[in-house]
């Protein structure tokens, strides 16, 4: 069977690599097609150019598509309003157009909690749900192309058991030596018995790590990324070497993410 076509929709440049980079690299290395839509940041901004470099490192053949709304934490990221302030129907229509144009079998995005509660992540999750449904409905967004039915949605999440120790190490490092409350260390995660798919990406971890390091301005800004860089190889593999998903099929049988 032909590999499924994947569309990865994430909120910010670097989300595509941290959460789904190994899946994308593995898929493209096996001859599959994949594209990335990023819901915030305007094309031409430094983080957009870093995202282009990251996708090249992952082996994606095309540059990312930017919806171009402002990052909720960085008003200068775009001349458009922040993502969460844009009329929902407008944003759904914009994403629906790309779904119909790219015709993916699978959409990857974050889980309903946005992995750790980030408003832009949560909003992007909701946009994906709405756009996947709308893309198949011929009476919606008549000017957004011919209808297309997505087979499956995969929501990336964090396994409570598999990643907890590594994430706690990262969070302990990022609080700059002060004691951290338990809820600050780990405010997210999905019980293992709820996780549908675990993708072992250790075979492409070098690509994923190169792609992550392409996001240079985020390493300058983000204590979390600097903490990941400070991990030893074993801890970094434990953190980044598996990608966990919740699966929702939109058609009978859906499409498998990994054969």
Tab-separated table of C-alpha atoms in Angstrom:
chain	number	residue	atom	x	y	z
A	1	UNK	CA	0.000	0.000	0.000
A	2	UNK	CA	1.194	3.528	-0.765
A	3	UNK	CA	2.356	5.292	2.416
A	4	UNK	CA	-0.229	7.723	3.785
A	5	UNK	CA	0.181	11.392	3.037
A	6	UNK	CA	0.746	13.306	6.279
A	7	UNK	CA	-0.103	16.891	7.161
A	8	UNK	CA	1.433	18.068	10.424
A	9	UNK	CA	-0.298	21.141	11.881
A	10	UNK	CA	1.426	22.757	14.853
A	11	UNK	CA	1.213	26.124	16.562
A	12	UNK	CA	4.802	27.403	16.552
A	13	UNK	CA	8.080	26.834	14.752
A	14	UNK	CA	9.876	24.084	16.736
A	15	UNK	CA	6.657	22.285	17.777
A	16	UNK	CA	6.828	20.206	14.600
A	17	UNK	CA	10.262	18.927	15.621
A	18	UNK	CA	9.956	18.532	19.391
A	19	UNK	CA	6.704	16.602	19.239
A	20	UNK	CA	6.533	14.984	15.789
A	21	UNK	CA	9.954	15.441	14.161
A	22	UNK	CA	10.978	11.807	14.412
A	23	UNK	CA	7.697	10.604	12.928
A	24	UNK	CA	8.073	13.023	10.020
A	25	UNK	CA	11.736	12.121	9.424
A	26	UNK	CA	11.021	8.393	9.558
A	27	UNK	CA	8.042	8.752	7.232
A	28	UNK	CA	9.947	10.771	4.624
A	29	UNK	CA	12.970	8.453	4.787
A	30	UNK	CA	10.624	5.596	3.880
A	31	UNK	CA	9.401	7.479	0.802
A	32	UNK	CA	6.255	9.010	2.297
A	33	UNK	CA	4.921	12.489	1.600
A	34	UNK	CA	4.546	15.049	4.387
A	35	UNK	CA	3.861	18.751	4.753
A	36	UNK	CA	3.823	21.137	7.697
A	37	UNK	CA	1.380	23.946	8.439
A	38	UNK	CA	2.328	26.320	11.255
A	39	UNK	CA	-0.547	28.404	12.561
A	40	UNK	CA	1.508	31.325	13.929
A	41	UNK	CA	4.406	33.502	12.742
A	42	UNK	CA	4.624	35.271	9.422
A	43	UNK	CA	6.734	34.103	6.517
A	44	UNK	CA	10.065	35.897	6.339
A	45	UNK	CA	10.486	36.208	10.088
A	46	UNK	CA	13.661	34.655	11.559
A	47	UNK	CA	11.710	31.792	13.123
A	48	UNK	CA	10.109	31.005	9.773
A	49	UNK	CA	13.529	30.766	8.154
A	50	UNK	CA	14.703	28.497	10.971
A	51	UNK	CA	11.642	26.332	10.404
A	52	UNK	CA	12.601	25.987	6.737
A	53	UNK	CA	16.039	24.747	7.838
A	54	UNK	CA	14.487	22.348	10.359
A	55	UNK	CA	12.217	20.745	7.768
A	56	UNK	CA	15.171	20.268	5.442
A	57	UNK	CA	17.004	18.477	8.251
A	58	UNK	CA	13.984	16.214	8.756
A	59	UNK	CA	13.927	15.392	5.042
A	60	UNK	CA	10.670	17.112	4.086
A	61	UNK	CA	10.659	18.104	0.406
A	62	UNK	CA	8.708	21.378	0.711
A	63	UNK	CA	8.832	24.536	2.793
A	64	UNK	CA	6.275	25.022	5.574
A	65	UNK	CA	2.954	26.750	5.071
A	66	UNK	CA	2.407	29.608	7.503
A	67	UNK	CA	-1.115	30.645	8.420
A	68	UNK	CA	0.661	33.720	9.693
A	69	UNK	CA	-1.279	34.640	12.827
A	70	UNK	CA	0.608	36.161	15.724
A	71	UNK	CA	2.125	33.988	18.413
A	72	UNK	CA	0.185	34.712	21.602
A	73	UNK	CA	3.423	35.383	23.454
A	74	UNK	CA	5.173	37.387	20.706
A	75	UNK	CA	3.003	40.173	19.244
A	76	UNK	CA	5.779	41.152	16.814
A	77	UNK	CA	5.644	37.709	15.168
A	78	UNK	CA	3.029	38.915	12.671
A	79	UNK	CA	0.974	41.894	11.569
A	80	UNK	CA	-2.116	39.711	11.953
A	81	UNK	CA	-3.962	39.291	15.272
A	82	UNK	CA	-2.955	36.604	17.774
A	83	UNK	CA	-4.163	33.149	16.790
A	84	UNK	CA	-6.632	32.825	19.660
A	85	UNK	CA	-8.224	36.205	18.807
A	86	UNK	CA	-8.905	35.467	15.131
A	87	UNK	CA	-12.565	34.657	14.351
A	88	UNK	CA	-12.693	30.886	14.571
A	89	UNK	CA	-14.522	30.464	11.284
A	90	UNK	CA	-11.864	32.495	9.458
A	91	UNK	CA	-9.032	30.353	10.803
A	92	UNK	CA	-10.915	27.118	10.089
A	93	UNK	CA	-11.530	28.271	6.540
A	94	UNK	CA	-7.859	29.053	6.019
A	95	UNK	CA	-6.786	25.643	7.281
A	96	UNK	CA	-9.550	23.849	5.367
A	97	UNK	CA	-8.203	25.295	2.134
A	98	UNK	CA	-4.800	23.717	2.789
A	99	UNK	CA	-6.331	20.375	3.793
A	100	UNK	CA	-8.274	20.260	0.532
A	101	UNK	CA	-5.256	21.342	-1.475
A	102	UNK	CA	-2.792	18.869	0.095
A	103	UNK	CA	-5.292	15.984	0.485
A	104	UNK	CA	-3.645	14.288	3.478
A	105	UNK	CA	-4.662	10.867	4.699
A	106	UNK	CA	-3.457	11.731	8.198
A	107	UNK	CA	-3.291	14.959	10.187
A	108	UNK	CA	-0.858	15.211	13.093
A	109	UNK	CA	-1.376	17.838	15.780
A	110	UNK	CA	-1.239	18.150	19.570
A	111	UNK	CA	-3.664	16.589	22.022
A	112	UNK	CA	-6.661	18.448	23.461
A	113	UNK	CA	-4.595	19.885	26.320
A	114	UNK	CA	-2.002	21.183	23.872
A	115	UNK	CA	0.414	18.764	25.599
A	116	UNK	CA	1.042	21.167	28.482
A	117	UNK	CA	-1.804	23.663	28.321
A	118	UNK	CA	-0.400	26.270	25.920
A	119	UNK	CA	-3.345	28.312	24.543
A	120	UNK	CA	-1.950	28.361	20.985
A	121	UNK	CA	-1.494	24.564	21.063
A	122	UNK	CA	-5.029	24.009	22.357
A	123	UNK	CA	-6.460	26.342	19.721
A	124	UNK	CA	-4.510	24.609	16.959
A	125	UNK	CA	-5.897	21.255	18.090
A	126	UNK	CA	-9.426	22.636	17.849
A	127	UNK	CA	-8.758	24.122	14.419
A	128	UNK	CA	-7.579	20.740	13.160
A	129	UNK	CA	-10.711	19.005	14.405
A	130	UNK	CA	-12.948	21.558	12.732
A	131	UNK	CA	-10.962	21.750	9.487
A	132	UNK	CA	-10.791	17.968	9.086
A	133	UNK	CA	-14.575	17.775	9.371
A	134	UNK	CA	-15.181	20.838	7.218
A	135	UNK	CA	-12.854	19.694	4.443
A	136	UNK	CA	-15.105	16.703	3.771
A	137	UNK	CA	-18.319	18.738	3.739
A	138	UNK	CA	-19.087	20.041	0.220
A	139	UNK	CA	-21.481	22.711	1.522
A	140	UNK	CA	-18.815	24.465	3.616
A	141	UNK	CA	-16.137	26.857	2.334
A	142	UNK	CA	-17.235	26.598	-1.274
A	143	UNK	CA	-14.273	28.673	-2.467
A	144	UNK	CA	-11.690	26.525	-0.633
A	145	UNK	CA	-11.385	23.740	-3.189
A	146	UNK	CA	-12.939	20.341	-3.752
A	147	UNK	CA	-13.946	18.340	-0.654
A	148	UNK	CA	-11.440	15.906	0.831
A	149	UNK	CA	-11.933	13.343	3.580
A	150	UNK	CA	-9.085	12.881	6.043
A	151	UNK	CA	-8.839	9.267	7.186
A	152	UNK	CA	-7.284	9.670	10.642
A	153	UNK	CA	-6.197	12.268	13.162
A	154	UNK	CA	-3.222	11.585	15.418
A	155	UNK	CA	-2.792	13.724	18.515
A	156	UNK	CA	0.746	13.775	19.867
A	157	UNK	CA	0.968	13.519	23.632
A	158	UNK	CA	3.426	12.637	26.387
A	159	UNK	CA	3.447	9.207	27.978
A	160	UNK	CA	3.303	9.446	31.757
A	161	UNK	CA	5.631	6.500	32.315
A	162	UNK	CA	7.925	6.722	29.296
A	163	UNK	CA	8.776	10.405	29.475
A	164	UNK	CA	8.095	11.492	33.037
A	165	UNK	CA	11.598	11.036	34.423
A	166	UNK	CA	13.250	12.798	31.490
A	167	UNK	CA	10.754	15.669	31.573
A	168	UNK	CA	11.239	16.079	35.299
A	169	UNK	CA	14.980	16.353	34.675
A	170	UNK	CA	14.347	19.031	32.054
A	171	UNK	CA	11.952	20.970	34.255
A	172	UNK	CA	14.280	20.768	37.247
A	173	UNK	CA	17.075	22.252	35.142
A	174	UNK	CA	14.944	25.025	33.659
A	175	UNK	CA	13.912	26.476	37.025
A	176	UNK	CA	17.497	27.698	37.479
A	177	UNK	CA	18.402	25.868	40.634
A	178	UNK	CA	15.413	26.829	42.789
A	179	UNK	CA	13.156	24.110	44.195
A	180	UNK	CA	10.242	23.332	41.922
A	181	UNK	CA	6.762	22.412	42.991
A	182	UNK	CA	5.572	18.988	41.873
A	183	UNK	CA	2.903	20.495	39.636
A	184	UNK	CA	5.522	22.688	37.962
A	185	UNK	CA	7.666	19.663	37.233
A	186	UNK	CA	4.964	17.683	35.482
A	187	UNK	CA	1.606	19.257	34.698
A	188	UNK	CA	0.928	17.114	31.670
A	189	UNK	CA	1.008	13.576	30.364
A	190	UNK	CA	-1.362	10.832	29.256
A	191	UNK	CA	-1.772	7.499	31.075
A	192	UNK	CA	-0.134	4.717	29.107
A	193	UNK	CA	-3.350	2.732	28.752
A	194	UNK	CA	-4.901	5.620	26.792
A	195	UNK	CA	-2.073	5.899	24.258
A	196	UNK	CA	-2.871	4.298	20.897
A	197	UNK	CA	0.479	4.435	19.081
A	198	UNK	CA	4.093	4.775	20.171
A	199	UNK	CA	6.544	5.516	17.351
A	200	UNK	CA	10.160	4.551	18.003
A	201	UNK	CA	12.191	7.322	16.342
A	202	UNK	CA	15.607	6.495	17.770
A	203	UNK	CA	16.770	5.501	14.283
A	204	UNK	CA	16.318	9.092	13.083
A	205	UNK	CA	17.122	10.832	16.355
A	206	UNK	CA	20.202	12.465	14.828
A	207	UNK	CA	17.966	14.144	12.231
A	208	UNK	CA	15.466	15.205	14.854
A	209	UNK	CA	18.208	16.724	17.017
A	210	UNK	CA	19.744	18.590	14.056
A	211	UNK	CA	16.319	19.913	13.144
A	212	UNK	CA	15.663	21.061	16.691
A	213	UNK	CA	18.981	22.896	16.810
A	214	UNK	CA	17.991	24.745	13.624
A	215	UNK	CA	15.586	26.722	15.835
A	216	UNK	CA	18.428	28.921	17.019
A	217	UNK	CA	16.442	31.853	18.390
A	218	UNK	CA	14.396	29.489	20.538
A	219	UNK	CA	17.550	28.065	22.103
A	220	UNK	CA	18.524	31.641	22.975
A	221	UNK	CA	15.082	32.354	24.473
A	222	UNK	CA	13.850	29.069	25.902
A	223	UNK	CA	15.098	27.645	29.179
A	224	UNK	CA	13.372	24.382	28.301
A	225	UNK	CA	15.342	23.900	25.079
A	226	UNK	CA	18.571	24.815	26.802
A	227	UNK	CA	17.756	22.243	29.479
A	228	UNK	CA	17.201	19.607	26.779
A	229	UNK	CA	20.564	20.479	25.268
A	230	UNK	CA	22.181	20.023	28.704
A	231	UNK	CA	20.905	16.442	29.046
A	232	UNK	CA	23.265	13.540	28.570
A	233	UNK	CA	22.720	11.351	25.512
A	234	UNK	CA	20.750	8.679	27.365
A	235	UNK	CA	18.356	11.174	28.944
A	236	UNK	CA	17.872	13.019	25.656
A	237	UNK	CA	17.073	9.737	23.915
A	238	UNK	CA	14.548	8.898	26.617
A	239	UNK	CA	12.933	12.291	26.087
A	240	UNK	CA	12.975	12.511	22.289
A	241	UNK	CA	13.327	8.916	21.109
A	242	UNK	CA	9.638	7.989	21.190
A	243	UNK	CA	6.590	9.915	19.989
A	244	UNK	CA	3.212	8.966	21.435
A	245	UNK	CA	-0.186	9.499	19.857
A	246	UNK	CA	-3.887	9.296	20.485
A	247	UNK	CA	-5.717	8.160	17.344
A	248	UNK	CA	-9.117	9.193	16.001
A	249	UNK	CA	-10.329	7.606	12.761
A	250	UNK	CA	-12.709	9.639	10.594
A	251	UNK	CA	-13.406	6.793	8.138
A	252	UNK	CA	-13.831	3.090	8.726
A	253	UNK	CA	-10.444	1.527	9.477
A	254	UNK	CA	-8.596	4.842	9.198
A	255	UNK	CA	-4.933	4.896	8.149
A	256	UNK	CA	-2.054	3.547	10.164
A	257	UNK	CA	0.666	6.041	10.978
A	258	UNK	CA	3.357	3.358	10.914
A	259	UNK	CA	3.002	0.086	9.017
